[in-house]
mmCIF file of N, CA and C in Angstrom:
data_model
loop_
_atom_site.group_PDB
_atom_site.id
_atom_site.type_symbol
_atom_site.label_atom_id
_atom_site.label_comp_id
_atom_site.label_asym_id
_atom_site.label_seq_id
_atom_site.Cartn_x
_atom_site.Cartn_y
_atom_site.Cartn_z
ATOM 1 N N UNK L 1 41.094 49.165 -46.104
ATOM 2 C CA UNK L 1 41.112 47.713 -46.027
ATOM 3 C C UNK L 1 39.768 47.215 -45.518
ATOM 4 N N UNK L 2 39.203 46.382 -46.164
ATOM 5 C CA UNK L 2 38.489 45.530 -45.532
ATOM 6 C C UNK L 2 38.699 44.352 -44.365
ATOM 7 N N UNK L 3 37.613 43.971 -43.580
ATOM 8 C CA UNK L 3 37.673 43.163 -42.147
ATOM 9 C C UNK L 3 38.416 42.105 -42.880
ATOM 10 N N UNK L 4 37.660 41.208 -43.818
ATOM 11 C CA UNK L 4 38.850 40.217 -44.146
ATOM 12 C C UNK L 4 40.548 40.593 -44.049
ATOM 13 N N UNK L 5 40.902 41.133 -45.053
ATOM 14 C CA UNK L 5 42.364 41.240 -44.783
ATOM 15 C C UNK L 5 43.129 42.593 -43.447
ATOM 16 N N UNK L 6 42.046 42.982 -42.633
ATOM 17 C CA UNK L 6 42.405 43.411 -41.268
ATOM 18 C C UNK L 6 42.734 42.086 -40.730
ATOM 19 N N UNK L 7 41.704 40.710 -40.997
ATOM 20 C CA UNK L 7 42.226 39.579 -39.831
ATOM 21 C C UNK L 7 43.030 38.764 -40.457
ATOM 22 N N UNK L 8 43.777 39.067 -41.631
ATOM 23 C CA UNK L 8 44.702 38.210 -42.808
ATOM 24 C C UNK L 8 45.656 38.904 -41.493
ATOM 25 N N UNK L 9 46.119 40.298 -41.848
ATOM 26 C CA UNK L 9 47.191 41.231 -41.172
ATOM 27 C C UNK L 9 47.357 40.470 -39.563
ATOM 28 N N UNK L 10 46.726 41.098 -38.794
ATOM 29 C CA UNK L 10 46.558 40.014 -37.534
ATOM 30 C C UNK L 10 47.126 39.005 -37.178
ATOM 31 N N UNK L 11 46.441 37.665 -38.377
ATOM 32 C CA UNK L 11 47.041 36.763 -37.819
ATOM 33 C C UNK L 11 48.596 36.403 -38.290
ATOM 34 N N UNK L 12 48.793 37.041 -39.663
ATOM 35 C CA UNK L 12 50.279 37.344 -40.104
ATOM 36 C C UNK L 12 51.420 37.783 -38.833
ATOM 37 N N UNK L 13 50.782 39.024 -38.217
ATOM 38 C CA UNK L 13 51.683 39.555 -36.824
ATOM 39 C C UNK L 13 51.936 38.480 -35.716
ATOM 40 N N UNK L 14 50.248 37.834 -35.637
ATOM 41 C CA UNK L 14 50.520 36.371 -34.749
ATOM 42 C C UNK L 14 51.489 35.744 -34.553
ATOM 43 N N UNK L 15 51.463 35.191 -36.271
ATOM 44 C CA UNK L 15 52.233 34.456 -36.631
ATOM 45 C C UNK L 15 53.595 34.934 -36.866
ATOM 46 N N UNK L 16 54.287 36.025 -37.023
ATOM 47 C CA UNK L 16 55.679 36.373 -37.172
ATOM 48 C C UNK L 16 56.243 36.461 -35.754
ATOM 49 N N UNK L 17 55.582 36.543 -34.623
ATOM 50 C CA UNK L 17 56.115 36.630 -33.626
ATOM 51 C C UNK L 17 56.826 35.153 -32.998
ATOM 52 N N UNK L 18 56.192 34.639 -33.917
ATOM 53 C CA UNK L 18 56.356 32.677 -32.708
ATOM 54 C C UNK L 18 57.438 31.988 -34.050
ATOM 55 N N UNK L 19 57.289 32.626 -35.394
ATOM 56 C CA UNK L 19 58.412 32.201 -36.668
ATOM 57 C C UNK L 19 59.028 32.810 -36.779
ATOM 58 N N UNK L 20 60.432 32.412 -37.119
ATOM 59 C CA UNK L 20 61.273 33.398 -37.238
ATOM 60 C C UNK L 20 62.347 32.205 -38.023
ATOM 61 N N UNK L 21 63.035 32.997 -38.911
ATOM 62 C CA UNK L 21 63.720 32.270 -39.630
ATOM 63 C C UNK L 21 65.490 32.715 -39.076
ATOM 64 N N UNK L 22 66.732 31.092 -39.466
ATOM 65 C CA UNK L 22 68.167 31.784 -39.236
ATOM 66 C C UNK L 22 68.991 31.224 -39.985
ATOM 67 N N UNK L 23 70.293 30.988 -39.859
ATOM 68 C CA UNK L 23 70.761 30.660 -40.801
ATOM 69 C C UNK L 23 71.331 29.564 -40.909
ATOM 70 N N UNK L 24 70.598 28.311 -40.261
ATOM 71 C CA UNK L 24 70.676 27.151 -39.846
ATOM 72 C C UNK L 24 69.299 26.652 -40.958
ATOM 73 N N UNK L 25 67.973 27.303 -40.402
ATOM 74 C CA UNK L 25 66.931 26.988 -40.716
ATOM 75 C C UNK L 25 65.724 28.132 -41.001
ATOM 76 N N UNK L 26 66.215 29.130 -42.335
ATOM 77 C CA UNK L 26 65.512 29.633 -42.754
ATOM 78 C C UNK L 26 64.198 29.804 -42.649
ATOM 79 N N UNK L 27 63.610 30.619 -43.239
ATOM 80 C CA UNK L 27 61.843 30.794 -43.161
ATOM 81 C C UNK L 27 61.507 30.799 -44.673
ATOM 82 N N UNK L 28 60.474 29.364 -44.939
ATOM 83 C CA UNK L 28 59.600 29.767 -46.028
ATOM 84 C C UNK L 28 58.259 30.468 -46.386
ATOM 85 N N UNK L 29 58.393 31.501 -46.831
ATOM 86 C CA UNK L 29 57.233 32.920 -46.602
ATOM 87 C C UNK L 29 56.636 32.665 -47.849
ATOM 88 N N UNK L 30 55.241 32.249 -47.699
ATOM 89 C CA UNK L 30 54.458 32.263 -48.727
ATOM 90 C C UNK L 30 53.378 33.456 -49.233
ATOM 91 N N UNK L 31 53.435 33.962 -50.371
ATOM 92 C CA UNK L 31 52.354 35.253 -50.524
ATOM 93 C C UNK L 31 51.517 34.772 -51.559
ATOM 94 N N UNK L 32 50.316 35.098 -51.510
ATOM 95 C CA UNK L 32 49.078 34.492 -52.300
ATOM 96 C C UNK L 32 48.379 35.712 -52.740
ATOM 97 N N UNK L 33 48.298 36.235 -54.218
ATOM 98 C CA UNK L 33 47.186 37.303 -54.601
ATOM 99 C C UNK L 33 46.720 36.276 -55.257
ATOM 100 N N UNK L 34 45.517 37.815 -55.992
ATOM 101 C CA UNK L 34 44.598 36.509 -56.452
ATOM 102 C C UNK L 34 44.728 35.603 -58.205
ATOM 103 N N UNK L 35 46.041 35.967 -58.689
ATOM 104 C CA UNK L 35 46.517 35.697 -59.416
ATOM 105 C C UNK L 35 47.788 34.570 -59.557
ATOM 106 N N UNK L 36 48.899 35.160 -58.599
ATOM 107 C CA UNK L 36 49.945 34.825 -58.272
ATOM 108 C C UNK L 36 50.492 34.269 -57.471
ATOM 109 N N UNK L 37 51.204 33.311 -57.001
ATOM 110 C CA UNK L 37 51.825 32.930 -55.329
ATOM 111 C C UNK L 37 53.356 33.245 -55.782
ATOM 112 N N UNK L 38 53.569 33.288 -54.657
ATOM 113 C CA UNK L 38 55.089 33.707 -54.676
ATOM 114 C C UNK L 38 55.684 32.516 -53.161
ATOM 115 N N UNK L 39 56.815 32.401 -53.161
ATOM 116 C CA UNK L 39 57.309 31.807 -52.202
ATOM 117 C C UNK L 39 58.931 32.437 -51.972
ATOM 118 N N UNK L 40 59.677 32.610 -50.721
ATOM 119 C CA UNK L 40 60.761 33.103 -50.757
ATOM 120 C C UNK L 40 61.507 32.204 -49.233
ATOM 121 N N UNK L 41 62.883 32.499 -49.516
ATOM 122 C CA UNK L 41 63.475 31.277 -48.152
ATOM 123 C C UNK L 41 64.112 32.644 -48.066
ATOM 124 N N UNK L 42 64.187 33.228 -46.426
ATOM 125 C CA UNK L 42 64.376 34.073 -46.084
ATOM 126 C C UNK L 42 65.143 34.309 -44.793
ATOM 127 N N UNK L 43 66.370 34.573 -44.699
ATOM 128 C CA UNK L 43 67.012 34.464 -43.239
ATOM 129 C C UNK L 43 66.982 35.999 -42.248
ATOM 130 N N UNK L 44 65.686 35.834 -41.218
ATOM 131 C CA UNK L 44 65.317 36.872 -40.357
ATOM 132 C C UNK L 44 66.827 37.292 -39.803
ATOM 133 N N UNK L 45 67.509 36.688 -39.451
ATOM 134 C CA UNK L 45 68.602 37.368 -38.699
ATOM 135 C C UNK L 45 69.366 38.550 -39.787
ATOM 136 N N UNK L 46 69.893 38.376 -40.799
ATOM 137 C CA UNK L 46 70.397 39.606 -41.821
ATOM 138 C C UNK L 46 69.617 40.387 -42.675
ATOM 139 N N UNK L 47 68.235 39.768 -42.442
ATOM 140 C CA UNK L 47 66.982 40.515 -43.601
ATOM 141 C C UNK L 47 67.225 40.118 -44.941
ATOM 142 N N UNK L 48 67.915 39.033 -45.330
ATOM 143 C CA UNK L 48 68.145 38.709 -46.681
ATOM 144 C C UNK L 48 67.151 37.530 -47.517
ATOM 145 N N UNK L 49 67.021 37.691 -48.724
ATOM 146 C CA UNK L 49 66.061 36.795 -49.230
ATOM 147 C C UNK L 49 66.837 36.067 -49.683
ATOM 148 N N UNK L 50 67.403 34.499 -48.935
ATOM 149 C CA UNK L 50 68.042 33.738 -49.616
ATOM 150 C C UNK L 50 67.762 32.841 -51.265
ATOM 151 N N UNK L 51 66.267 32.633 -51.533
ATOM 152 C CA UNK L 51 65.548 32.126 -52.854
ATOM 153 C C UNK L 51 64.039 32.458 -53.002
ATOM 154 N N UNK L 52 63.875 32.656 -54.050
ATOM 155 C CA UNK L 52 62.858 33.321 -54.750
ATOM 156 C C UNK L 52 62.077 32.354 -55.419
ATOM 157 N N UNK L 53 60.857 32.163 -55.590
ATOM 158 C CA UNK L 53 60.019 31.932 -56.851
ATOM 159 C C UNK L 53 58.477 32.172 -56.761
ATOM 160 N N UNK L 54 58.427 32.169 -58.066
ATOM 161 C CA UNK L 54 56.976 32.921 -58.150
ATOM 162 C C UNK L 54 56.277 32.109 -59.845
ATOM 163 N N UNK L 55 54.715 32.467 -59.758
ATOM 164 C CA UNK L 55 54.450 31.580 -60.984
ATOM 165 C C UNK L 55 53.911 33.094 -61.990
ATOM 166 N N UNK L 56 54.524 34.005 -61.784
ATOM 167 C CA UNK L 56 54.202 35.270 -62.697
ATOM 168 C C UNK L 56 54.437 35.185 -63.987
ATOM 169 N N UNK L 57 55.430 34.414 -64.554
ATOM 170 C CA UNK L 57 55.729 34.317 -65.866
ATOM 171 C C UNK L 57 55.065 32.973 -66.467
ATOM 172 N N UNK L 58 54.414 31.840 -65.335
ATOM 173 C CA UNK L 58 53.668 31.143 -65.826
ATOM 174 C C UNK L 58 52.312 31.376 -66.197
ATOM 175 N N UNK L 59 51.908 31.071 -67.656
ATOM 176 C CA UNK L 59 50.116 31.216 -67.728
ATOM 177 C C UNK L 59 49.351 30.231 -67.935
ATOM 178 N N UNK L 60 50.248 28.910 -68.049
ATOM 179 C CA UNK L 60 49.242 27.561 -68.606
ATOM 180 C C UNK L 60 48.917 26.716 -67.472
ATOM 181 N N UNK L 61 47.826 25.906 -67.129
ATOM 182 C CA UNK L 61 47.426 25.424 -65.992
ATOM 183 C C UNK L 61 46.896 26.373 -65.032
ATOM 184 N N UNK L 62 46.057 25.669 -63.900
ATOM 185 C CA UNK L 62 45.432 25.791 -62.914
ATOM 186 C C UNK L 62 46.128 26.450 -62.351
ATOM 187 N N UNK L 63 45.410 27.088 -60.649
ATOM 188 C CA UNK L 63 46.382 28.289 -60.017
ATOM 189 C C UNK L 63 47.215 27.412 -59.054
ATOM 190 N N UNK L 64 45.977 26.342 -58.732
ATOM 191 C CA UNK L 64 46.292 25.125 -57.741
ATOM 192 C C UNK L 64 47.678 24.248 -58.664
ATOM 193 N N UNK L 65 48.117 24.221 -59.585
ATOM 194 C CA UNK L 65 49.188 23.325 -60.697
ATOM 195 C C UNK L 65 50.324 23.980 -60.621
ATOM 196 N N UNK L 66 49.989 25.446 -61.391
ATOM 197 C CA UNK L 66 51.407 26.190 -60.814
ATOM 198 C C UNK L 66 51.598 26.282 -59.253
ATOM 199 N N UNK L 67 51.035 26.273 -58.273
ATOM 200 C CA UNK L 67 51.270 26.361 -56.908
ATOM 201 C C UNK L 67 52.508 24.928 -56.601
ATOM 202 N N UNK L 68 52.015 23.912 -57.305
ATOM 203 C CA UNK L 68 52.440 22.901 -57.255
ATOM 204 C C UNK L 68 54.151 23.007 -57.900
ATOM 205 N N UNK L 69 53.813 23.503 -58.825
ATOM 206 C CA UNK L 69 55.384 23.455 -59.969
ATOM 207 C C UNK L 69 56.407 24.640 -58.908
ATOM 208 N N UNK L 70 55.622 25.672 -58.248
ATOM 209 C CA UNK L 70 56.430 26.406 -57.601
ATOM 210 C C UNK L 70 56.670 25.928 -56.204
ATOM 211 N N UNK L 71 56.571 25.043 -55.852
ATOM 212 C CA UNK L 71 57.115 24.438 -54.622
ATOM 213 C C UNK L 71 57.866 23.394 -54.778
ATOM 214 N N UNK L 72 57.761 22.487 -55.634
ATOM 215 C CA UNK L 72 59.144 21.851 -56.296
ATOM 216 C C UNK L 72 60.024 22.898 -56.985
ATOM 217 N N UNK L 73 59.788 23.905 -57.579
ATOM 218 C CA UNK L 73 61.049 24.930 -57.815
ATOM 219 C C UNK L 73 61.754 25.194 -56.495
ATOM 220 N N UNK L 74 61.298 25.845 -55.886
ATOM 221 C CA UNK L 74 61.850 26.584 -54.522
ATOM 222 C C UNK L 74 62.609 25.472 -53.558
ATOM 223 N N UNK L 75 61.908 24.383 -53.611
ATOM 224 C CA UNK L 75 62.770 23.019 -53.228
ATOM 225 C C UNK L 75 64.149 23.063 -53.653
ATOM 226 N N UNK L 76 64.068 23.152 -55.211
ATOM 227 C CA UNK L 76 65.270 22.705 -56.339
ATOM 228 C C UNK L 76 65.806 23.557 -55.945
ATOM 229 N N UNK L 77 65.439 25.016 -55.792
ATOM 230 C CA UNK L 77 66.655 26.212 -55.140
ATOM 231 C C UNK L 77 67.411 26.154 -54.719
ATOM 232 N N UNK L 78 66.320 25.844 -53.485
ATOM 233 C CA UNK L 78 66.761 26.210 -51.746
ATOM 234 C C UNK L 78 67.812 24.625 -51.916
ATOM 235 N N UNK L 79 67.866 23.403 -51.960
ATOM 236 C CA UNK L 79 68.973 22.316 -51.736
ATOM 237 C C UNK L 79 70.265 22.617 -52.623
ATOM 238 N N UNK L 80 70.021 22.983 -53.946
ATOM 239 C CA UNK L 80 71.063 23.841 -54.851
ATOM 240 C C UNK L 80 71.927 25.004 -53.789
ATOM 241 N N UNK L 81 71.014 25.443 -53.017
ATOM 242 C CA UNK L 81 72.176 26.228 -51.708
ATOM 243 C C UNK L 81 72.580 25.728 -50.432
ATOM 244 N N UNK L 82 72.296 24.651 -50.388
ATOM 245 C CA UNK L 82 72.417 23.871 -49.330
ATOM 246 C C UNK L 82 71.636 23.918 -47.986
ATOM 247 N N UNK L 83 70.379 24.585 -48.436
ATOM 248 C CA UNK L 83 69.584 24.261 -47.429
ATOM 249 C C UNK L 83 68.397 23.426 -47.231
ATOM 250 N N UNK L 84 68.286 22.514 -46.222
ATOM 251 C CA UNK L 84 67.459 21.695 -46.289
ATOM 252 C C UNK L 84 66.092 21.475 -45.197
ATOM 253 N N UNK L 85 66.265 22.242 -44.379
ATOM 254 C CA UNK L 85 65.556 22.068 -43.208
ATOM 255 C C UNK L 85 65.094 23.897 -43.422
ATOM 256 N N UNK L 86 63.648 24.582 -43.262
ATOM 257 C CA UNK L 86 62.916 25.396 -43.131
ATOM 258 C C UNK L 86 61.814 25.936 -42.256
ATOM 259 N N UNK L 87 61.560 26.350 -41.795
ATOM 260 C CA UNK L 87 60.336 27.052 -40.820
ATOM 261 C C UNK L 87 59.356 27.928 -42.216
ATOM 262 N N UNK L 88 57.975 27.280 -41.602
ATOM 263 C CA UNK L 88 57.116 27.136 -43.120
ATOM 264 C C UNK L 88 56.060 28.651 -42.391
ATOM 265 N N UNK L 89 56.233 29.700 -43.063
ATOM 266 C CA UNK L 89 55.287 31.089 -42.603
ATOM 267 C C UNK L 89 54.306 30.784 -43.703
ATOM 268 N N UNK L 90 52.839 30.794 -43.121
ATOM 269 C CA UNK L 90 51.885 30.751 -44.584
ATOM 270 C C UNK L 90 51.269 32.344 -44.323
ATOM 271 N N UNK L 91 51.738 33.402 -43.750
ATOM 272 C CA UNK L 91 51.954 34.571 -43.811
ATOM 273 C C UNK L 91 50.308 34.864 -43.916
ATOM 274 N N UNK L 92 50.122 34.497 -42.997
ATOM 275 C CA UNK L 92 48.095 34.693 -42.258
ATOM 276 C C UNK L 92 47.134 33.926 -43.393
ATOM 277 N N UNK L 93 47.754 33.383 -44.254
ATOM 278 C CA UNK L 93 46.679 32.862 -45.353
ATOM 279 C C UNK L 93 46.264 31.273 -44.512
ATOM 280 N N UNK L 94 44.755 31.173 -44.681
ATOM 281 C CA UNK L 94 44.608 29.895 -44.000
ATOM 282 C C UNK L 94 45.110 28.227 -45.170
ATOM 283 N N UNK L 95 45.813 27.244 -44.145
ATOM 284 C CA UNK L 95 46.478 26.573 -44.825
ATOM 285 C C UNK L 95 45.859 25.233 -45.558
ATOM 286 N N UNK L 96 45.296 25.701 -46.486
ATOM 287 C CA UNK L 96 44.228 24.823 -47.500
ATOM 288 C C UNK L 96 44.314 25.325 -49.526
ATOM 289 N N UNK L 97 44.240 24.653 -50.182
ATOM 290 C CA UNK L 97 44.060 25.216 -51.455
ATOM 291 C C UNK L 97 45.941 25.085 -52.196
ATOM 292 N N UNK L 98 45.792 26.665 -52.767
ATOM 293 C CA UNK L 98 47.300 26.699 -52.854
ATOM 294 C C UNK L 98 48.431 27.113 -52.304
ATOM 295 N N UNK L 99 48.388 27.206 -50.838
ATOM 296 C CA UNK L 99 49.584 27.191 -50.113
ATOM 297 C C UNK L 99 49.676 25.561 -49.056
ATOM 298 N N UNK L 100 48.532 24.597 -49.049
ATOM 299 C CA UNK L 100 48.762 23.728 -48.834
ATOM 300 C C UNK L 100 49.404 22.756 -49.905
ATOM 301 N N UNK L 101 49.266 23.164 -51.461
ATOM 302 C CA UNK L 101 49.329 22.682 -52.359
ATOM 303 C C UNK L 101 51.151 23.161 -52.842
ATOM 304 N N UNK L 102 51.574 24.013 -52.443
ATOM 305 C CA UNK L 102 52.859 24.360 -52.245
ATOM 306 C C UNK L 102 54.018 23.960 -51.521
ATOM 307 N N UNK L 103 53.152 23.736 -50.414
ATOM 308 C CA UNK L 103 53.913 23.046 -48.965
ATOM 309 C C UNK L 103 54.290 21.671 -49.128
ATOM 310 N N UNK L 104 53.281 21.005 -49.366
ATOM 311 C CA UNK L 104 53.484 19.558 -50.317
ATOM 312 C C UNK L 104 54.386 19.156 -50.982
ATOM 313 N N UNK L 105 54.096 20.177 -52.252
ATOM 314 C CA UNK L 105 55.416 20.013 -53.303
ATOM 315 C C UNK L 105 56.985 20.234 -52.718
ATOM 316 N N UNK L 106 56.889 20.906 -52.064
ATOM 317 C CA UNK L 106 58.027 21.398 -51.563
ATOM 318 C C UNK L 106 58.980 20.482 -50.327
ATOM 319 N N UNK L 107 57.830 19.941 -49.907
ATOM 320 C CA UNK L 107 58.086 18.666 -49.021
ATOM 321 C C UNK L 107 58.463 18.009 -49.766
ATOM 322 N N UNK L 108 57.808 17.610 -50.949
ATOM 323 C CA UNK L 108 58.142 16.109 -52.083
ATOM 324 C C UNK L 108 59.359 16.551 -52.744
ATOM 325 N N UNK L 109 59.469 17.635 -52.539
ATOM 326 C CA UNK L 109 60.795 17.980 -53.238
ATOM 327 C C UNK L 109 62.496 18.278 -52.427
ATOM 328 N N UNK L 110 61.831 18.063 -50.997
ATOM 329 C CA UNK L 110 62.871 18.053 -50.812
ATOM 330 C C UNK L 110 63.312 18.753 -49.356
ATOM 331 N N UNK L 111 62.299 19.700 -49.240
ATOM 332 C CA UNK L 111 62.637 20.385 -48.034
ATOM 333 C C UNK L 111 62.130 20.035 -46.767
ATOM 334 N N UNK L 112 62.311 19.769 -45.533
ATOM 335 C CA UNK L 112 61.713 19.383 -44.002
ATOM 336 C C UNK L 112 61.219 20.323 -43.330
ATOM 337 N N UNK L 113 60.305 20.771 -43.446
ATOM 338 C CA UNK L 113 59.376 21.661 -42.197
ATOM 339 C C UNK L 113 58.212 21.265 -41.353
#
């Protein structure tokens, strides 16, 4: 590994210690390669991934557009199960680009963190 993602890791551990998701108010865990984002609503207390989405099967538009379309998805999910309120993990990625661009949508769509 390189120093960059030694201090990605880091501040990820930081950060999992003070977030924690339950089953009141889940955790939204965001993962960013350099292709793909993924987003998942996740309840720490049973280890279960309550909703999923990802823009892997999308190829048209910007990375920043699909970031966008996948945070109004995960919105549409996560209220489809009745959850509405979340604890937002941007999982050590700093919060600018497309996980600010996720968080947004996902707000506009529906969810409170």
């Amino acid at each position: 590994m390189n120093k960059k993602q030694d201090k990605r890791i880091r501040l990820k551990k930081k950060i999992r210690t003070k977030v924690s998701g339950t089953i009141e108010r889940p955790r939204l865990s965001v993962f960013r390669s350099n292709k793909f984002i993924y987003a998942q609503v996740i309840d720490d207390t049973t280890g279960k991934t309550l909703v999923s989405a990802s823009d892997m099967k999308v190829t048209k538009g910007k990375k920043t557009e699909r970031s966008l379309d996948i945070g109004k998805e995960i919105a549409k999910l996560a209220i489809a199960k009745g959850i509405k309120t979340v604890v937002f993990d941007r999982n050590g990625f700093k919060y600018t680009g497309r996980v600010k661009a996720l968080a947004d949508s996902a707000r506009e769509g529906g969810l409170i963190f």
